[in-house]
Coordinates of C-alpha atoms in Angstrom, one line a residue:
Chain A
M20 CA -0.4 0.1 0.0
N21 CA 1.9 3.7 -1.2
W22 CA 0.4 6.6 -2.4
I23 CA 0.4 5.3 -5.9
T24 CA -2.1 2.8 -5.5
N25 CA -4.3 4.5 -3.1
Y26 CA -3.8 8.0 -4.1
V27 CA -2.6 8.3 -7.9
R28 CA -4.2 5.2 -9.6
P29 CA -8.0 5.9 -8.5
R30 CA -7.7 9.6 -10.0
I31 CA -6.1 8.2 -12.9
N32 CA -9.0 5.6 -13.1
S33 CA -11.5 8.4 -12.6
I34 CA -10.3 10.9 -15.3
F35 CA -9.4 7.8 -17.9
S36 CA -11.9 5.3 -18.3
R37 CA -14.4 7.5 -16.0
R38 CA -16.4 4.8 -14.2
E39 CA -19.0 2.6 -15.1
M40 CA -22.1 5.0 -13.6
P41 CA -25.5 4.6 -14.7
E42 CA -26.7 6.7 -16.8
N43 CA -30.4 7.1 -14.6
L44 CA -29.2 7.9 -11.9
W45 CA -32.3 10.8 -11.2
S46 CA -35.1 10.0 -13.2
K47 CA -38.8 12.1 -13.5
C48 CA -41.8 11.2 -12.3
D49 CA -44.0 11.2 -15.9
E50 CA -47.0 12.3 -13.2
C51 CA -46.2 15.2 -10.7
G52 CA -42.4 15.8 -12.1
S53 CA -40.4 15.0 -9.3
M54 CA -37.2 14.3 -9.8
L55 CA -36.0 11.0 -7.7
F56 CA -32.7 9.4 -6.7
H57 CA -32.8 5.8 -8.2
R58 CA -31.6 4.0 -5.0
E59 CA -35.0 5.8 -3.7
L60 CA -37.2 4.9 -6.5
K61 CA -35.9 1.0 -6.0
E62 CA -36.6 1.3 -2.7
H63 CA -40.6 2.4 -3.3
L64 CA -40.7 -0.2 -6.3
N65 CA -40.9 2.6 -8.6
V66 CA -43.5 3.8 -7.0
C67 CA -42.9 7.6 -6.6
P68 CA -42.6 8.7 -3.2
Q69 CA -43.8 11.7 -3.4
C70 CA -47.5 11.4 -5.3
G71 CA -47.8 7.8 -5.4
H72 CA -47.9 7.5 -9.2
H73 CA -47.3 3.4 -10.8
M74 CA -44.1 3.8 -12.6
A75 CA -43.0 0.5 -14.6
L76 CA -41.4 -2.7 -12.3
R77 CA -39.2 -5.1 -14.9
A78 CA -40.3 -8.7 -14.5
R79 CA -37.4 -9.7 -12.5
D80 CA -37.3 -6.8 -9.9
R81 CA -41.0 -7.6 -8.7
L82 CA -40.2 -11.0 -9.4
T83 CA -37.4 -10.6 -6.4
A84 CA -39.7 -7.6 -4.1
L85 CA -42.7 -10.4 -4.3
F86 CA -40.7 -13.8 -3.1
D87 CA -39.0 -14.6 0.5
G88 CA -35.5 -13.5 0.4
G89 CA -36.2 -12.7 -3.8
S90 CA -35.6 -16.2 -3.6
Y91 CA -37.4 -18.0 -6.5
S92 CA -36.3 -20.5 -9.5
E93 CA -37.3 -20.3 -13.0
V94 CA -39.6 -22.3 -14.3
E95 CA -39.0 -23.7 -18.4
V96 CA -40.9 -22.6 -20.5
P97 CA -40.9 -24.7 -23.9
A98 CA -39.3 -22.8 -26.6
P99 CA -42.5 -22.4 -30.0
V100 CA -41.5 -22.3 -33.1
A101 CA -39.3 -19.1 -34.4
D102 CA -41.4 -16.7 -36.6
P103 CA -44.0 -18.6 -37.5
L104 CA -45.9 -16.7 -39.9
H105 CA -42.2 -15.6 -41.9
F106 CA -43.2 -12.4 -40.8
R107 CA -41.7 -8.9 -42.0
D108 CA -43.3 -5.2 -41.9
Q109 CA -40.7 -2.8 -41.9
K110 CA -38.0 -4.8 -40.5
R111 CA -38.5 -9.0 -40.4
Y112 CA -39.9 -10.0 -37.4
P113 CA -36.7 -12.0 -35.4
D114 CA -35.3 -8.9 -36.3
R115 CA -37.5 -7.4 -34.1
M116 CA -36.9 -10.2 -31.5
K117 CA -33.2 -9.5 -31.5
A118 CA -33.8 -6.1 -31.2
A119 CA -36.0 -6.4 -27.7
Q120 CA -34.0 -9.1 -26.8
R121 CA -31.0 -7.2 -26.8
A122 CA -32.3 -3.6 -25.8
T123 CA -34.1 -6.2 -22.4
G124 CA -32.0 -9.0 -21.7
E125 CA -34.9 -10.9 -21.3
K126 CA -35.7 -13.6 -23.8
E127 CA -39.4 -13.5 -24.3
A128 CA -42.1 -11.0 -22.7
M129 CA -42.6 -13.3 -20.0
L130 CA -41.0 -14.9 -16.9
V131 CA -42.7 -17.9 -15.1
A132 CA -40.9 -18.7 -11.6
E133 CA -41.6 -20.9 -8.3
G134 CA -41.0 -20.4 -5.2
E135 CA -42.8 -18.9 -1.5
I136 CA -44.2 -15.8 -0.5
G137 CA -45.0 -15.5 3.3
R138 CA -43.8 -19.0 2.8
T139 CA -46.5 -20.0 1.0
P140 CA -45.6 -22.0 -1.9
I141 CA -47.1 -20.4 -5.3
V142 CA -46.4 -20.3 -8.6
A143 CA -45.7 -17.0 -10.2
A144 CA -46.3 -15.7 -13.5
V145 CA -45.6 -12.3 -14.4
Q146 CA -45.8 -10.9 -18.1
D147 CA -43.1 -8.1 -19.0
F148 CA -44.4 -5.0 -21.0
S149 CA -40.6 -3.4 -22.4
F150 CA -40.4 -6.3 -24.2
M151 CA -42.1 -5.8 -27.3
G152 CA -45.3 -4.2 -25.3
G153 CA -45.5 -7.4 -23.8
S154 CA -47.4 -8.4 -26.3
M155 CA -48.9 -12.0 -26.6
G156 CA -47.3 -14.9 -28.6
M157 CA -46.8 -18.4 -29.3
Y158 CA -44.2 -17.9 -26.1
V159 CA -46.8 -16.4 -23.6
G160 CA -49.6 -18.8 -24.3
N161 CA -46.3 -21.7 -23.5
A162 CA -45.7 -19.8 -20.3
I163 CA -49.4 -19.4 -19.0
I164 CA -49.8 -23.2 -19.8
A165 CA -46.3 -23.8 -18.4
A166 CA -47.4 -21.5 -15.0
A167 CA -50.7 -23.6 -14.8
E168 CA -48.8 -27.1 -15.1
R169 CA -46.1 -26.4 -12.6
A170 CA -49.1 -25.6 -10.2
V171 CA -51.6 -28.3 -10.4
A172 CA -48.3 -30.9 -10.3
L173 CA -47.0 -28.8 -7.2
H174 CA -50.9 -28.1 -6.5
R175 CA -49.8 -24.7 -5.9
P176 CA -51.8 -21.5 -6.7
L177 CA -50.9 -19.7 -9.9
I178 CA -50.2 -15.9 -9.2
L179 CA -50.2 -14.1 -12.9
F180 CA -49.2 -10.4 -13.2
S181 CA -50.8 -9.6 -16.8
A182 CA -48.6 -5.8 -18.6
A183 CA -49.5 -5.8 -22.1
G184 CA -50.7 -4.2 -24.9
G185 CA -52.4 -7.2 -26.8
A186 CA -51.5 -10.4 -29.1
R187 CA -48.3 -9.9 -31.1
M188 CA -49.2 -9.5 -34.4
Q189 CA -46.0 -10.6 -36.0
E190 CA -47.8 -13.3 -35.0
G191 CA -51.0 -13.5 -36.3
I192 CA -53.8 -15.3 -35.7
L193 CA -51.1 -17.6 -33.7
S194 CA -51.0 -15.2 -31.5
L195 CA -55.2 -14.7 -31.4
M196 CA -55.1 -18.5 -31.0
Q197 CA -53.6 -17.9 -27.4
M198 CA -56.8 -16.7 -26.0
P199 CA -58.3 -20.0 -25.9
R200 CA -55.2 -22.0 -25.4
T201 CA -54.5 -19.4 -22.5
T202 CA -58.4 -19.5 -21.1
V203 CA -57.6 -23.8 -21.4
A204 CA -54.5 -23.1 -18.2
V205 CA -57.2 -21.1 -16.5
Q206 CA -59.5 -23.9 -16.5
M207 CA -56.9 -27.0 -16.1
L208 CA -56.6 -24.7 -12.4
K209 CA -60.1 -24.6 -12.0
E210 CA -60.6 -28.0 -11.9
A211 CA -57.6 -28.7 -10.0
G212 CA -59.2 -26.2 -7.5
L213 CA -56.3 -23.9 -7.3
P214 CA -56.7 -20.2 -6.8
Y215 CA -55.9 -18.5 -9.7
V216 CA -54.9 -14.5 -8.8
V217 CA -54.7 -12.3 -11.2
V218 CA -53.0 -8.5 -11.0
L219 CA -53.7 -5.9 -13.2
T220 CA -50.3 -4.1 -14.1
H221 CA -50.1 -0.7 -16.2
P222 CA -51.1 -1.4 -19.1
T223 CA -53.3 -4.4 -19.9
T224 CA -55.5 -4.5 -22.9
G225 CA -56.6 -5.8 -26.0
G226 CA -57.0 -9.5 -26.0
V227 CA -54.4 -10.5 -23.0
T228 CA -57.3 -8.5 -21.0
A229 CA -60.2 -10.7 -22.7
S230 CA -58.6 -13.5 -21.6
Y231 CA -56.2 -15.4 -19.1
A232 CA -56.2 -11.7 -17.3
M233 CA -60.0 -11.8 -16.8
L234 CA -60.6 -14.6 -15.6
G235 CA -59.2 -14.6 -12.0
D236 CA -60.7 -16.2 -8.8
V237 CA -59.8 -12.7 -7.3
Q238 CA -58.7 -9.7 -9.8
I239 CA -56.8 -6.9 -8.2
A240 CA -55.1 -4.1 -10.0
E241 CA -52.4 -1.4 -9.5
P242 CA -53.2 2.0 -8.9
G243 CA -54.2 3.9 -12.2
A244 CA -53.4 0.8 -14.4
L245 CA -54.8 0.9 -18.1
I246 CA -57.3 -2.0 -18.2
C247 CA -59.5 -1.9 -21.5
F248 CA -60.1 -4.3 -24.3
A249 CA -60.3 -1.4 -26.8
G250 CA -58.2 1.4 -25.6
P251 CA -59.0 5.2 -25.0
R252 CA -57.6 6.2 -28.7
V253 CA -59.5 3.9 -30.9
I254 CA -62.8 4.7 -28.9
E255 CA -62.7 8.5 -29.3
Q256 CA -62.4 7.4 -33.4
T257 CA -65.1 5.5 -33.1
I258 CA -67.7 7.6 -30.8
R259 CA -66.0 10.8 -31.8
E260 CA -66.7 12.2 -28.1
K261 CA -64.4 13.2 -25.4
L262 CA -63.8 10.2 -22.4
P263 CA -64.3 10.8 -18.6
E264 CA -61.2 11.2 -16.2
G265 CA -59.6 8.3 -15.5
F266 CA -61.4 6.4 -18.2
Q267 CA -60.2 2.5 -17.9
R268 CA -58.4 3.6 -15.2
A269 CA -57.9 1.1 -12.0
E270 CA -60.1 2.8 -9.9
Y271 CA -62.9 3.2 -13.4
L272 CA -62.8 -0.7 -13.3
L273 CA -63.1 -0.9 -9.9
D274 CA -66.0 1.5 -9.8
H275 CA -67.6 -0.2 -12.2
G276 CA -67.2 -3.9 -10.6
M277 CA -65.0 -4.9 -13.2
L278 CA -62.8 -6.0 -10.4
D279 CA -62.2 -7.4 -6.4
R280 CA -59.3 -4.4 -5.3
V281 CA -57.4 -2.4 -6.2
T282 CA -54.2 -2.1 -4.0
P283 CA -51.5 -0.1 -4.2
R284 CA -47.7 -2.3 -5.0
R285 CA -46.5 -1.9 -1.7
D286 CA -49.4 -3.7 0.1
M287 CA -49.1 -6.1 -2.7
R288 CA -47.6 -8.6 -1.5
D289 CA -49.0 -8.9 1.9
E290 CA -51.8 -9.1 0.7
L291 CA -51.3 -11.7 -1.9
I292 CA -50.3 -13.9 1.0
T293 CA -53.0 -12.8 2.9
I294 CA -56.0 -14.0 -0.2
T295 CA -54.0 -16.9 -1.1
R296 CA -53.2 -18.2 2.0
M297 CA -57.3 -17.8 3.0
L298 CA -58.7 -19.7 0.0
L299 CA -56.0 -22.5 0.8
D300 CA -57.2 -23.2 4.3
L301 CA -54.0 -22.6 6.0
P302 CA -52.7 -20.4 9.2
P303 CA -52.5 -16.6 8.8
Q304 CA -48.7 -16.0 8.4
V305 CA -45.7 -13.2 10.1
K306 CA -45.6 -11.6 7.2
G307 CA -42.8 -9.3 6.7
E308 CA -39.6 -9.4 4.9
L309 CA -38.6 -13.1 5.1
P310 CA -35.4 -14.6 4.1
A311 CA -34.8 -17.1 1.1
P312 CA -36.6 -19.9 2.8
E313 CA -34.9 -23.7 3.6
K314 CA -36.4 -27.1 3.3
E315 CA -37.1 -27.2 7.2
A316 CA -38.5 -23.9 7.4
V317 CA -40.7 -24.2 4.9
Q318 CA -42.1 -27.4 6.5
E319 CA -41.9 -25.7 10.3
A320 CA -43.4 -22.9 8.6
D321 CA -46.9 -24.8 7.3
D322 CA -47.7 -26.7 11.0
A323 CA -47.1 -23.5 12.7
P324 CA -50.0 -23.2 15.0
E325 CA -52.4 -20.1 14.1
K326 CA -50.3 -16.2 14.8
T327 CA -51.7 -12.7 14.2
Chain B
M17 CA -78.3 -4.1 -59.1
T18 CA -75.0 -5.8 -58.4
N19 CA -72.2 -4.1 -55.9
Y20 CA -68.8 -4.3 -57.6
L21 CA -65.6 -4.0 -55.6
D22 CA -63.0 -1.8 -56.4
F23 CA -60.8 -4.0 -58.9
E24 CA -63.6 -5.8 -59.8
K25 CA -64.1 -2.7 -62.2
P26 CA -63.3 -3.9 -66.0
L27 CA -65.5 -6.8 -64.7
A28 CA -68.5 -4.1 -64.1
E29 CA -67.4 -2.1 -67.0
I30 CA -68.5 -5.5 -69.1
E31 CA -71.1 -6.6 -67.8
G32 CA -72.5 -3.0 -67.5
K33 CA -71.8 -2.6 -71.5
A34 CA -74.1 -6.9 -71.9
E35 CA -77.2 -4.4 -69.8
E36 CA -77.6 -1.9 -71.7
L37 CA -77.5 -3.6 -74.7
R38 CA -80.0 -6.1 -73.4
A39 CA -82.3 -2.7 -72.0
L40 CA -82.0 -1.5 -76.3
A41 CA -83.1 -5.0 -77.2
R42 CA -86.0 -4.8 -75.4
Q43 CA -87.4 -1.1 -76.8
N44 CA -86.2 -2.4 -79.8
E45 CA -86.7 -5.0 -81.2
E46 CA -85.7 -5.3 -84.7
M47 CA -81.9 -5.0 -82.7
D48 CA -80.4 -7.7 -83.5
I49 CA -78.2 -8.1 -80.1
D50 CA -77.3 -12.0 -79.6
D51 CA -74.1 -11.9 -81.2
E52 CA -72.6 -9.2 -79.1
V53 CA -74.2 -9.5 -75.9
S54 CA -72.9 -13.6 -76.0
A55 CA -69.6 -12.5 -76.6
L56 CA -69.4 -10.0 -74.2
D57 CA -70.8 -12.2 -71.6
R58 CA -67.6 -14.6 -72.5
K59 CA -65.5 -12.0 -72.4
A60 CA -66.9 -11.3 -68.5
A61 CA -67.4 -14.9 -67.7
N62 CA -63.6 -15.1 -68.3
L63 CA -62.9 -11.9 -66.5
L64 CA -64.1 -13.0 -64.0
S65 CA -62.6 -16.1 -63.3
D66 CA -59.1 -14.3 -64.3
L67 CA -60.0 -12.2 -61.4
Y68 CA -60.6 -15.0 -58.4
K69 CA -58.5 -17.6 -59.6
S70 CA -55.8 -16.1 -57.3
L71 CA -57.2 -13.7 -55.1
T72 CA -55.2 -11.9 -52.5
P73 CA -55.3 -11.6 -49.2
W74 CA -56.4 -7.6 -49.4
R75 CA -59.5 -8.6 -52.1
K76 CA -60.3 -11.6 -49.9
C77 CA -60.9 -9.1 -47.2
Q78 CA -63.3 -6.9 -49.4
V79 CA -65.1 -10.2 -50.3
A80 CA -65.4 -11.0 -47.0
R81 CA -66.7 -7.6 -46.2
H82 CA -69.0 -7.8 -49.7
P83 CA -72.4 -5.8 -49.1
D84 CA -74.5 -8.4 -50.8
R85 CA -73.2 -11.7 -49.0
P86 CA -75.0 -14.3 -47.3
H87 CA -75.2 -13.0 -44.0
C88 CA -75.5 -15.0 -40.1
K89 CA -79.5 -14.7 -40.9
D90 CA -79.5 -16.0 -44.1
Y91 CA -78.0 -19.1 -43.1
I92 CA -80.3 -19.4 -40.5
E93 CA -83.6 -18.8 -42.2
A94 CA -82.2 -21.3 -45.3
L95 CA -80.5 -24.1 -43.5
F96 CA -82.7 -23.8 -40.5
T97 CA -86.4 -25.2 -39.0
E98 CA -88.3 -24.0 -36.5
F99 CA -85.6 -21.1 -35.5
T100 CA -86.8 -19.7 -32.4
P101 CA -84.7 -16.9 -31.3
L102 CA -84.0 -16.2 -27.9
A103 CA -82.8 -12.8 -26.8
G104 CA -81.5 -10.9 -23.8
D105 CA -78.0 -11.4 -21.4
R106 CA -81.1 -11.5 -18.7
N107 CA -78.9 -8.6 -17.3
F108 CA -78.5 -5.3 -19.2
A109 CA -80.0 -5.9 -22.8
D110 CA -80.6 -7.4 -26.0
D111 CA -78.0 -6.9 -28.1
H112 CA -79.3 -6.8 -32.0
A113 CA -75.8 -8.1 -33.2
V114 CA -76.0 -11.0 -31.9
M115 CA -79.3 -13.5 -33.0
G116 CA -79.0 -16.8 -31.6
G117 CA -82.1 -18.9 -29.9
L118 CA -83.2 -22.9 -31.0
A119 CA -83.4 -24.6 -34.5
R120 CA -83.9 -27.4 -36.3
F121 CA -81.0 -28.3 -38.1
N122 CA -81.8 -31.5 -40.7
D123 CA -84.5 -32.3 -37.3
R124 CA -82.3 -32.8 -35.0
P125 CA -82.5 -30.1 -32.5
V126 CA -79.7 -27.3 -31.9
M127 CA -78.5 -24.0 -30.9
V128 CA -77.7 -21.5 -33.2
I129 CA -75.9 -18.3 -32.4
G130 CA -74.2 -16.0 -35.1
Q131 CA -73.2 -12.5 -35.5
E132 CA -75.2 -10.8 -38.1
K133 CA -74.6 -7.4 -39.5
G134 CA -77.4 -6.4 -41.5
H135 CA -78.6 -5.5 -45.5
D136 CA -79.2 -2.2 -45.2
T137 CA -78.8 1.2 -43.9
K138 CA -81.6 0.4 -41.0
S139 CA -80.6 -2.9 -40.2
R140 CA -77.1 -2.1 -40.3
I141 CA -77.4 0.2 -37.9
E142 CA -79.8 -2.3 -35.7
R143 CA -77.1 -5.0 -35.9
N144 CA -74.5 -2.1 -35.6
F145 CA -72.1 -3.6 -38.2
G146 CA -72.2 -7.1 -36.5
M147 CA -70.2 -5.8 -33.7
A148 CA -71.4 -7.2 -30.4
R149 CA -71.6 -5.5 -26.8
P150 CA -70.9 -7.1 -24.2
E151 CA -74.2 -8.3 -23.8
G152 CA -73.8 -10.5 -27.0
Y153 CA -71.3 -12.2 -25.8
R154 CA -73.5 -12.9 -21.9
K155 CA -76.1 -13.7 -24.9
A156 CA -74.5 -16.4 -26.4
I157 CA -72.9 -17.5 -22.6
R158 CA -76.4 -18.1 -21.9
L159 CA -76.9 -19.5 -24.9
M160 CA -74.4 -22.1 -24.7
E161 CA -74.9 -23.3 -20.9
M162 CA -78.8 -23.9 -22.0
A163 CA -77.2 -25.8 -24.8
D164 CA -75.2 -27.6 -22.5
K165 CA -78.1 -28.4 -20.0
F166 CA -79.9 -29.9 -22.5
N167 CA -77.7 -31.8 -24.8
L168 CA -77.6 -30.0 -27.7
P169 CA -74.8 -29.2 -30.1
V170 CA -73.5 -25.5 -30.6
I171 CA -73.3 -24.2 -33.8
T172 CA -72.2 -20.3 -34.5
L173 CA -71.5 -18.3 -37.5
V174 CA -69.0 -15.8 -37.2
D175 CA -69.3 -12.8 -39.0
T176 CA -67.9 -9.9 -37.2
P177 CA -65.0 -6.4 -37.6
G178 CA -64.6 -7.1 -34.2
A179 CA -66.1 -6.2 -31.0
Y180 CA -67.7 -3.0 -30.2
P181 CA -65.3 -0.8 -29.3
G182 CA -67.8 2.1 -27.1
K183 CA -68.3 3.8 -24.3
G184 CA -70.6 1.7 -22.6
A185 CA -69.2 -1.9 -23.8
E186 CA -65.9 -1.2 -21.9
E187 CA -67.6 0.0 -19.0
R188 CA -69.8 -3.3 -19.2
G189 CA -67.0 -5.7 -19.4
Q190 CA -66.3 -6.0 -22.9
S191 CA -63.2 -8.0 -22.0
E192 CA -65.0 -10.2 -19.2
A193 CA -67.2 -11.0 -21.6
I194 CA -64.7 -12.5 -24.8
A195 CA -63.3 -14.1 -22.2
R196 CA -65.8 -16.0 -20.4
S197 CA -67.8 -16.8 -23.7
T198 CA -64.3 -18.5 -24.8
E199 CA -64.0 -19.8 -21.7
K200 CA -68.3 -21.2 -21.6
C201 CA -66.9 -22.1 -25.7
L202 CA -64.0 -24.3 -24.1
Q203 CA -66.3 -25.7 -21.0
I204 CA -69.3 -27.3 -22.7
G205 CA -69.8 -30.7 -22.8
V206 CA -71.9 -30.5 -26.0
P207 CA -69.8 -30.4 -29.7
L208 CA -69.2 -27.0 -30.8
V209 CA -69.2 -26.3 -34.8
S210 CA -68.2 -23.2 -35.7
V211 CA -68.5 -21.4 -39.7
I212 CA -66.4 -18.8 -40.3
I213 CA -68.3 -17.0 -43.1
G214 CA -67.6 -13.7 -43.8
E215 CA -65.0 -11.5 -41.5
G216 CA -63.2 -13.2 -38.1
G217 CA -62.0 -10.1 -36.5
S218 CA -60.4 -11.0 -33.6
G219 CA -61.1 -11.3 -29.9
G220 CA -65.1 -11.1 -31.0
A221 CA -64.3 -14.0 -33.3
V222 CA -62.7 -16.0 -30.8
A223 CA -65.9 -15.6 -28.4
F224 CA -67.7 -17.7 -31.0
A225 CA -64.8 -19.9 -32.5
S226 CA -63.2 -21.7 -29.7
A227 CA -65.0 -24.3 -31.7
N228 CA -64.2 -28.6 -31.9
K229 CA -64.2 -28.1 -36.0
V230 CA -64.1 -24.9 -37.4
A231 CA -64.7 -24.2 -40.9
M232 CA -64.3 -21.2 -43.3
L233 CA -65.9 -20.1 -46.8
E234 CA -62.8 -20.1 -49.3
H235 CA -63.1 -16.1 -48.9
S236 CA -63.7 -15.7 -45.6
V237 CA -61.0 -14.1 -43.5
Y238 CA -59.6 -14.4 -39.8
S239 CA -57.5 -12.4 -38.1
V240 CA -56.0 -11.2 -34.6
I241 CA -56.7 -7.2 -36.1
T242 CA -58.2 -6.2 -39.5
P243 CA -55.3 -5.7 -41.9
E244 CA -56.0 -1.4 -41.5
G245 CA -55.5 -1.8 -37.8
C246 CA -52.1 -3.9 -37.9
A247 CA -51.2 -1.5 -41.7
S248 CA -51.2 1.7 -38.2
I249 CA -49.7 -0.2 -36.4
L250 CA -46.7 -1.5 -37.2
W251 CA -46.1 0.3 -41.1
K252 CA -47.7 3.2 -39.2
D253 CA -49.7 3.6 -42.6
P254 CA -53.8 2.9 -42.3
E255 CA -53.0 2.7 -46.5
K256 CA -50.8 -0.7 -46.0
M257 CA -53.7 -2.7 -45.8
R258 CA -52.6 -4.4 -48.9
E259 CA -49.6 -5.3 -47.2
A260 CA -50.7 -5.8 -43.8
A261 CA -53.1 -8.8 -45.4
E262 CA -50.3 -10.0 -47.1
A263 CA -48.1 -10.6 -43.5
M264 CA -50.8 -11.5 -41.7
R265 CA -52.2 -14.8 -43.3
L266 CA -55.6 -14.6 -42.4
T267 CA -57.0 -16.9 -45.8
A268 CA -58.8 -19.5 -45.4
Q269 CA -55.9 -21.1 -47.9
D270 CA -53.1 -20.1 -44.9
L271 CA -55.0 -21.1 -41.9
F272 CA -55.9 -24.6 -43.3
K273 CA -52.2 -24.4 -43.2
L274 CA -51.5 -23.4 -39.7
G275 CA -53.9 -25.9 -38.6
V276 CA -56.3 -23.1 -37.2
I277 CA -59.2 -24.4 -39.2
D278 CA -60.3 -27.7 -39.9
R279 CA -61.9 -27.3 -43.8
I280 CA -62.6 -24.7 -46.2
V281 CA -66.0 -24.2 -48.0
G282 CA -66.0 -23.4 -51.9
E283 CA -68.0 -20.9 -53.0
P284 CA -69.3 -20.3 -56.4
L285 CA -66.9 -18.1 -59.2
G286 CA -67.0 -14.7 -58.1
G287 CA -67.6 -15.4 -54.2
A288 CA -70.6 -16.4 -52.0
H289 CA -72.9 -13.4 -53.0
R290 CA -72.7 -14.4 -56.8
G291 CA -74.0 -17.9 -55.5
R292 CA -75.9 -17.3 -52.6
D293 CA -78.2 -20.7 -52.3
T294 CA -74.9 -22.5 -53.5
S295 CA -73.0 -21.6 -50.9
V296 CA -75.7 -21.9 -48.5
A297 CA -75.9 -25.4 -49.0
A298 CA -72.7 -25.9 -49.0
V299 CA -72.1 -24.5 -45.1
G300 CA -75.1 -27.0 -44.4
D301 CA -73.1 -29.7 -45.9
A302 CA -70.1 -28.9 -44.0
I303 CA -71.9 -28.0 -40.7
A304 CA -73.7 -31.6 -40.8
E305 CA -69.7 -33.4 -41.5
M306 CA -68.7 -31.5 -39.2
L307 CA -70.8 -32.6 -36.8
S308 CA -71.4 -35.9 -37.6
E309 CA -67.5 -36.9 -36.9
M310 CA -68.6 -36.2 -33.3
D311 CA -71.4 -38.9 -33.2
D312 CA -70.2 -41.1 -31.2
M313 CA -68.4 -38.8 -28.3
D314 CA -69.3 -38.2 -24.3
R315 CA -69.3 -35.4 -23.1
G316 CA -66.1 -35.7 -21.4
T317 CA -64.3 -36.6 -25.0
V318 CA -65.9 -33.5 -26.6
V319 CA -64.0 -31.3 -23.8
Q320 CA -60.8 -33.0 -24.8
A321 CA -60.7 -33.3 -27.9
R322 CA -61.8 -29.3 -27.7
R323 CA -58.8 -28.4 -25.6
K324 CA -56.6 -30.7 -27.4
K325 CA -56.6 -29.2 -30.7
F326 CA -55.9 -25.6 -29.1
M327 CA -53.2 -26.9 -27.1
E328 CA -51.4 -28.0 -30.5
I329 CA -52.4 -25.5 -32.5
G330 CA -49.5 -23.5 -34.1
A331 CA -46.6 -26.0 -32.3
K332 CA -45.5 -26.3 -36.3
G333 CA -45.9 -23.2 -37.8
L334 CA -46.7 -22.3 -41.8
S335 CA -44.6 -25.6 -42.7
T336 CA -44.2 -24.9 -46.3

């Protein structure tokens, strides 16, 4: 240790190679415009601490926040035929896919994982809006079927977080066919008597809303989420009148009887634990941040006496 | 008076000329026009068969939307007896875009449900151009439940641009209604056969066509979105609908290759509207054959077969 390693080298490094810094240390809330520090935003799961606006949360971050100790294992999704229609618009579909994969670091628009929440074993499926608008194609369909089959095999509830612009246009009719396919997946859960809870996040629209995202035993939405079949722009063009304030937002749907609950993101995990445990006839769980489960601990927790 | 599509313009001219000649001859008895008229007729027939030999996907969309194309009501009137319409969703309203009820098909009691577009301005408005609202899907659900209870096969006739995008429709849960209707299609223990007779528009069509067997008329289309909609999203220009229609694979021929539909029902030269009776009869034969394929199936098998079919769709892609 001398002054060269302690002082000179760091200085040189900082001058010449500029330590890699996240570019967006600060981001602006889309709603109230507050400048938010990335760490603070992360702590609040991308909810603006100033106004409570819910910003997009990456699928992987959501899984980490959901499962005890952020620990889960991914469920494998059977890969569908790539580019089944040889689709080409202004770009080739495989090129669009590659671009989306590069931009997100994900393989496709849905992640399926198994793990525990509040020591309750579940299967979760999370749709990733950042991947081609979360659009539902063959892969998303396969993911939901894989999630349902896994849930049935392990006798666990399925919790699904939806976020999508709708069907994957580049898979044409085959994306439309995911509506009946995913509906069959939901029926498998129903027949096995397993809870299927849907958490609708911003935005959930089109064929996704018109299939698995509206068939949950319990339908919960995040505040302010746009949830609809036809988007507001399409409707305004059709009926040529201004739509009411908050039209097709989570709260509006709650008012119109289309949802069970609208729940802020910070309370979502606890609420999912509470609901699934009641539906599974398990005793109430100790809530809060739990470390990753160990095999023995799980057994104990399941047989634990009732606590409040 | 025939309605011509834009690509049929040359045909319209020839047929128009022949018609004019005939009109002249009626006023003027000494005129001998037989040779000329028959030459024109021959020319028209050749042109028609040239035009329809290989319709582009976009032209097929136009034919599928042809105002004179036989609609749901025409098929129900011609193919079924004792049709007894049943109305309402027992909740909010009766949706006139969806017609359905009890009927006999070859003497066998069935439930028939379909989207009706209407044939003139008044009926088109009344039918909302075949675009159903949640009430329509909920009526369909109710009728499918009844069919299931009384063991009646269900026949659906699909012809819709899509579900109606309106304020009230959204407020009353358009997406939930479509989801539940699709779910009901997949649940019932009775055979469900579907024919796409015109436009199979997106979720609005799936809610009726999640069937054991799906047939499509030769020039019908079935797609996730209209070519115009697809063009405006992916090309940022709704005028690129020809390209979009091409890329989307929405023709009966492509859908058969993809395994999405089970059979193609032929249309007379020039489209179903140029030979309504033959088209209607061909659809009737297709329905009868599709139903007879399930004659020996018990309730459980019917449900399992339907699910299996959808689980396997798309596994191979377009195998060309």
